[in-house]
CSV table of N, CA and C in Angstrom, one decimal:
chain,number,residue,atom,x,y,z
A,82,MET,N,-6.2,47.0,11.4
A,82,MET,CA,-5.2,46.3,11.6
A,82,MET,C,-5.5,45.5,12.8
A,83,SER,N,-5.1,44.3,12.8
A,83,SER,CA,-5.3,43.3,14.1
A,83,SER,C,-4.4,43.6,15.0
A,84,GLU,N,-4.7,43.2,16.3
A,84,GLU,CA,-3.8,43.3,17.5
A,84,GLU,C,-2.6,42.4,17.3
A,85,ARG,N,-1.5,42.9,17.6
A,85,ARG,CA,-0.3,42.0,17.6
A,85,ARG,C,0.2,41.8,19.0
A,86,LEU,N,0.7,40.4,19.2
A,86,LEU,CA,1.4,40.2,20.5
A,86,LEU,C,2.6,39.9,20.4
A,87,LYS,N,3.5,40.3,21.3
A,87,LYS,CA,4.9,39.9,21.5
A,87,LYS,C,5.1,38.8,22.5
A,88,ILE,N,5.6,37.7,22.0
A,88,ILE,CA,5.9,36.6,22.8
A,88,ILE,C,7.3,36.2,22.8
A,89,LYS,N,7.6,35.2,23.7
A,89,LYS,CA,8.9,34.8,23.5
A,89,LYS,C,8.9,33.1,23.8
A,90,LEU,N,9.4,32.4,22.6
A,90,LEU,CA,9.2,31.0,22.7
A,90,LEU,C,10.7,30.6,22.9
A,91,SER,N,10.8,29.5,23.8
A,91,SER,CA,12.0,28.8,24.1
A,91,SER,C,12.0,27.5,23.2
A,92,ILE,N,13.1,27.3,22.5
A,92,ILE,CA,13.3,26.2,21.7
A,92,ILE,C,14.6,25.7,21.8
A,93,ALA,N,15.0,24.5,22.3
A,93,ALA,CA,16.4,24.1,22.4
A,93,ALA,C,17.2,25.0,23.3
A,94,ASN,N,16.6,25.4,24.5
A,94,ASN,CA,17.2,26.3,25.3
A,94,ASN,C,17.7,27.6,24.8
A,95,ARG,N,17.1,28.2,23.7
A,95,ARG,CA,17.3,29.4,23.3
A,95,ARG,C,15.8,30.0,23.2
A,96,VAL,N,15.8,31.3,23.5
A,96,VAL,CA,14.6,32.1,23.4
A,96,VAL,C,14.5,33.0,22.0
A,97,TYR,N,13.2,32.7,21.4
A,97,TYR,CA,12.9,33.6,20.3
A,97,TYR,C,11.9,34.4,20.4
A,98,PRO,N,12.3,35.8,20.4
A,98,PRO,CA,11.1,36.8,20.3
A,98,PRO,C,10.3,36.7,19.1
A,99,LEU,N,9.0,36.7,19.2
A,99,LEU,CA,8.1,36.9,17.9
A,99,LEU,C,6.9,37.8,18.3
A,100,THR,N,6.6,38.5,17.0
A,100,THR,CA,5.5,39.3,17.0
A,100,THR,C,4.4,38.5,16.2
A,101,ILE,N,3.2,38.2,16.9
A,101,ILE,CA,2.3,37.4,16.2
A,101,ILE,C,0.9,38.0,16.4
A,102,THR,N,-0.2,37.4,15.7
A,102,THR,CA,-1.5,37.5,15.9
A,102,THR,C,-1.9,36.7,17.0
A,103,PRO,N,-3.2,37.2,17.7
A,103,PRO,CA,-3.6,36.3,19.0
A,103,PRO,C,-3.8,34.9,18.5
A,104,ASP,N,-4.5,34.8,17.3
A,104,ASP,CA,-4.8,33.5,16.9
A,104,ASP,C,-3.6,32.4,16.6
A,105,GLN,N,-2.4,33.0,16.4
A,105,GLN,CA,-1.4,32.0,16.3
A,105,GLN,C,-0.6,31.5,17.5
A,106,GLU,N,-0.9,32.1,18.6
A,106,GLU,CA,-0.2,31.9,19.9
A,106,GLU,C,-0.3,30.4,20.3
A,107,GLU,N,-1.3,29.9,20.3
A,107,GLU,CA,-1.5,28.5,20.9
A,107,GLU,C,-0.8,27.6,20.0
A,108,GLY,N,-0.9,27.7,18.7
A,108,GLY,CA,-0.3,26.8,17.8
A,108,GLY,C,1.2,26.9,17.8
A,109,LEU,N,1.8,27.9,17.9
A,109,LEU,CA,3.2,28.3,18.0
A,109,LEU,C,3.6,27.7,19.5
A,110,ARG,N,3.1,27.9,20.6
A,110,ARG,CA,3.5,27.4,21.7
A,110,ARG,C,3.4,25.7,21.8
A,111,LEU,N,2.3,25.4,21.2
A,111,LEU,CA,2.2,23.7,21.1
A,111,LEU,C,3.2,23.3,20.4
A,112,ALA,N,3.6,24.1,19.2
A,112,ALA,CA,4.7,23.5,18.3
A,112,ALA,C,6.2,23.4,19.0
A,113,ALA,N,6.5,24.7,19.8
A,113,ALA,CA,7.4,24.8,20.4
A,113,ALA,C,7.8,23.5,21.5
A,114,GLN,N,6.6,23.3,22.1
A,114,GLN,CA,6.6,22.3,23.1
A,114,GLN,C,6.9,20.8,22.4
A,115,LYS,N,6.3,20.6,21.3
A,115,LYS,CA,6.5,19.4,20.5
A,115,LYS,C,7.9,19.3,20.0
A,116,ILE,N,8.5,20.4,19.8
A,116,ILE,CA,10.0,20.5,19.3
A,116,ILE,C,10.9,20.2,20.4
A,117,ASP,N,10.6,20.6,21.5
A,117,ASP,CA,11.3,20.3,22.6
A,117,ASP,C,11.4,19.0,23.2
A,118,ALA,N,10.1,18.5,23.0
A,118,ALA,CA,9.9,17.1,23.3
A,118,ALA,C,10.6,16.0,22.3
A,119,THR,N,10.6,16.4,21.2
A,119,THR,CA,11.2,15.6,20.3
A,119,THR,C,12.8,15.7,20.4
A,120,ILE,N,13.3,16.8,20.7
A,120,ILE,CA,14.6,16.9,21.0
A,120,ILE,C,15.2,16.2,22.1
A,121,LYS,N,14.3,16.2,23.2
A,121,LYS,CA,14.6,15.2,24.3
A,121,LYS,C,14.7,13.8,24.0
A,122,GLN,N,13.8,13.4,23.2
A,122,GLN,CA,13.5,12.0,22.9
A,122,GLN,C,14.7,11.7,21.9
A,123,PHE,N,15.2,12.4,20.9
A,123,PHE,CA,16.4,12.1,20.2
A,123,PHE,C,17.6,12.0,21.0
A,124,GLU,N,17.7,13.0,21.9
A,124,GLU,CA,19.0,13.0,22.7
A,124,GLU,C,19.0,11.9,23.7
A,125,LYS,N,17.9,11.4,24.0
A,125,LYS,CA,18.0,10.1,24.9
A,125,LYS,C,18.1,8.9,24.0
A,126,SER,N,17.7,8.9,23.0
A,126,SER,CA,17.7,7.6,22.0
A,126,SER,C,19.0,7.6,21.4
A,127,TYR,N,19.6,8.7,21.0
A,127,TYR,CA,20.7,8.7,20.4
A,127,TYR,C,21.8,9.5,21.0
A,128,SER,N,23.1,9.2,20.8
A,128,SER,CA,24.2,10.0,21.5
A,128,SER,C,24.6,11.0,20.5
A,129,VAL,N,23.7,12.1,20.4
A,129,VAL,CA,24.0,13.3,19.7
A,129,VAL,C,24.4,14.3,20.7
A,130,GLN,N,25.5,14.9,20.4
A,130,GLN,CA,26.0,16.1,21.2
A,130,GLN,C,25.6,17.4,20.7
A,131,ASP,N,25.6,17.5,19.2
A,131,ASP,CA,25.4,18.9,18.6
A,131,ASP,C,23.9,19.1,18.5
A,132,LYS,N,23.4,20.2,19.1
A,132,LYS,CA,22.2,20.5,18.8
A,132,LYS,C,21.6,20.8,17.5
A,133,GLN,N,22.6,21.4,16.6
A,133,GLN,CA,22.2,21.5,15.2
A,133,GLN,C,21.8,20.0,14.6
A,134,ASP,N,22.5,19.0,14.9
A,134,ASP,CA,22.1,17.6,14.4
A,134,ASP,C,20.7,17.3,15.0
A,135,VAL,N,20.4,17.6,16.2
A,135,VAL,CA,19.2,17.1,16.8
A,135,VAL,C,18.1,18.0,16.1
A,136,LEU,N,18.4,19.2,15.9
A,136,LEU,CA,17.2,20.1,15.1
A,136,LEU,C,17.1,19.6,13.8
A,137,ALA,N,18.2,19.4,13.0
A,137,ALA,CA,17.9,18.9,11.8
A,137,ALA,C,17.2,17.5,11.6
A,138,MET,N,17.3,16.6,12.7
A,138,MET,CA,16.6,15.4,12.8
A,138,MET,C,15.2,15.8,13.0
A,139,CYS,N,14.9,16.8,13.9
A,139,CYS,CA,13.4,17.1,14.3
A,139,CYS,C,12.8,17.8,13.0
A,140,ALA,N,13.6,18.6,12.5
A,140,ALA,CA,13.0,19.2,11.1
A,140,ALA,C,12.7,18.0,10.1
A,141,LEU,N,13.5,17.1,9.9
A,141,LEU,CA,13.2,15.9,9.1
A,141,LEU,C,12.1,15.2,9.5
A,142,GLN,N,11.9,15.0,10.7
A,142,GLN,CA,10.7,14.1,11.2
A,142,GLN,C,9.5,14.9,11.0
A,143,PHE,N,9.5,16.3,11.3
A,143,PHE,CA,8.2,17.0,11.2
A,143,PHE,C,7.9,17.2,9.7
A,144,ALA,N,8.9,17.4,8.7
A,144,ALA,CA,8.7,17.6,7.5
A,144,ALA,C,8.2,16.3,6.8
A,145,THR,N,8.7,15.0,7.4
A,145,THR,CA,8.2,13.8,6.8
A,145,THR,C,6.7,13.6,7.2
A,146,GLN,N,6.5,14.0,8.4
A,146,GLN,CA,5.1,13.7,8.8
A,146,GLN,C,4.1,14.6,8.0
A,147,ASN,N,4.6,15.9,7.8
A,147,ASN,CA,3.7,16.7,6.8
A,147,ASN,C,3.5,16.3,5.3
A,148,GLU,N,4.5,15.7,5.0
A,148,GLU,CA,4.5,15.3,3.5
A,148,GLU,C,3.7,14.2,3.5
A,149,GLN,N,3.8,13.2,4.5
A,149,GLN,CA,2.9,11.9,4.5
A,149,GLN,C,1.5,12.3,4.5
A,150,LYS,N,1.0,13.2,5.4
A,150,LYS,CA,-0.3,13.7,5.4
A,150,LYS,C,-0.8,14.1,4.1
A,151,THR,N,0.1,14.8,3.4
A,151,THR,CA,-0.4,15.4,2.0
A,151,THR,C,-0.7,14.3,1.1
A,152,ILE,N,0.3,13.4,1.2
A,152,ILE,CA,0.1,12.0,0.2
A,152,ILE,C,-0.9,11.2,0.6
A,153,ASP,N,-1.3,11.1,1.8
A,153,ASP,CA,-2.4,10.4,2.4
A,153,ASP,C,-3.9,11.1,2.0
A,154,ASN,N,-3.9,12.4,2.2
A,154,ASN,CA,-4.9,13.3,1.7
A,154,ASN,C,-5.2,13.2,0.4
A,155,THR,N,-4.2,13.1,-0.6
A,155,THR,CA,-4.3,13.0,-2.0
A,155,THR,C,-4.9,11.8,-2.4
A,156,SER,N,-4.3,10.8,-1.7
A,156,SER,CA,-4.8,9.5,-2.1
A,156,SER,C,-6.3,9.2,-1.6
A,157,LEU,N,-6.7,9.8,-0.4
A,157,LEU,CA,-8.0,9.8,0.1
A,157,LEU,C,-9.0,10.5,-1.0
A,158,ASN,N,-8.6,11.6,-1.3
A,158,ASN,CA,-9.3,12.6,-2.2
A,158,ASN,C,-9.5,11.9,-3.5
A,159,GLU,N,-8.6,11.2,-4.0
A,159,GLU,CA,-8.8,10.5,-5.4
A,159,GLU,C,-9.7,9.3,-5.3
A,160,ASP,N,-9.6,8.7,-3.9
A,160,ASP,CA,-10.5,7.5,-3.8
A,160,ASP,C,-11.8,8.0,-3.6
A,161,LEU,N,-12.1,9.1,-2.9
A,161,LEU,CA,-13.5,9.7,-2.7
A,161,LEU,C,-14.0,10.1,-4.1
A,162,GLU,N,-13.3,10.8,-4.9
A,162,GLU,CA,-13.6,11.1,-6.3
A,162,GLU,C,-14.1,10.0,-7.1
A,163,SER,N,-13.3,8.8,-6.9
A,163,SER,CA,-13.7,7.8,-7.8
A,163,SER,C,-15.1,7.2,-7.4
A,164,ARG,N,-15.3,7.0,-6.0
A,164,ARG,CA,-16.4,6.6,-5.6
A,164,ARG,C,-17.8,7.5,-5.8
A,165,LEU,N,-17.5,8.7,-5.9
A,165,LEU,CA,-18.6,9.7,-6.1
A,165,LEU,C,-18.9,9.8,-7.6
A,166,ILE,N,-17.9,9.6,-8.3
A,166,ILE,CA,-18.3,9.3,-9.7
A,166,ILE,C,-19.0,8.1,-10.2
A,167,ALA,N,-18.6,6.8,-9.4
A,167,ALA,CA,-19.3,5.7,-9.5
A,167,ALA,C,-20.7,5.9,-9.0
A,168,VAL,N,-21.1,6.6,-7.8
A,168,VAL,CA,-22.4,6.7,-7.3
A,168,VAL,C,-23.3,7.7,-8.3
A,169,ASP,N,-22.5,8.7,-8.9
A,169,ASP,CA,-23.3,9.5,-9.8
A,169,ASP,C,-23.6,8.8,-11.1
A,170,GLU,N,-22.8,7.8,-11.5
A,170,GLU,CA,-23.2,7.1,-12.8
A,170,GLU,C,-24.4,5.9,-12.4
A,171,LEU,N,-24.4,5.5,-11.2
A,171,LEU,CA,-25.6,4.7,-10.8
A,171,LEU,C,-26.8,5.5,-10.8
A,172,LEU,N,-26.8,6.5,-10.1
A,172,LEU,CA,-27.9,7.5,-10.2
A,172,LEU,C,-28.4,7.9,-11.5
A,173,ASP,N,-27.5,8.2,-12.4
A,173,ASP,CA,-27.9,8.6,-13.7
A,173,ASP,C,-28.5,7.4,-14.4
A,174,ALA,N,-27.9,6.3,-14.2
A,174,ALA,CA,-28.3,4.9,-14.9
A,174,ALA,C,-29.8,4.8,-14.3
A,175,HIS,N,-30.0,4.9,-13.1
A,175,HIS,CA,-31.3,4.6,-12.5
A,175,HIS,C,-32.4,5.4,-12.9
A,176,LEU,N,-32.0,6.9,-12.9
A,176,LEU,CA,-33.0,7.9,-13.3
A,176,LEU,C,-33.2,7.8,-14.7
A,177,ASN,N,-32.4,7.5,-15.5
A,177,ASN,CA,-32.6,7.2,-17.0
A,177,ASN,C,-33.6,6.0,-17.3
A,178,ASN,N,-33.5,5.0,-16.5
A,178,ASN,CA,-34.2,3.7,-16.6
A,178,ASN,C,-35.6,4.0,-16.2
A,179,ASN,N,-35.7,4.8,-15.3
A,179,ASN,CA,-37.0,5.0,-14.5
A,179,ASN,C,-37.7,6.0,-15.3
A,180,VAL,N,-37.2,7.1,-16.0
A,180,VAL,CA,-37.9,8.0,-16.7
A,180,VAL,C,-38.3,7.6,-18.0
A,181,LEU,N,-37.5,6.8,-18.7
A,181,LEU,CA,-38.0,6.2,-20.2
A,181,LEU,C,-39.0,5.2,-19.8
């Protein structure tokens, strides 16, 4: 069983105790920092008083970014697949012409 760490993350002025694996720590700490920075940006840009509203806006922003990356990756994979098929067809045609 792998070693577990107990850490405390502060998000929106609240502390959250977590038990994690060592390889998760950096990502969690960076994510918490990013959330806090986004909260500050929303509070500065909009006159939002309720932390729940700000957290909902953060969640929407992060989820949208994640979904857009998935869409972009799917599109890129489809483009790469069609290009590889075209290259394969060219190679087959070239090899068939040279062998006969």
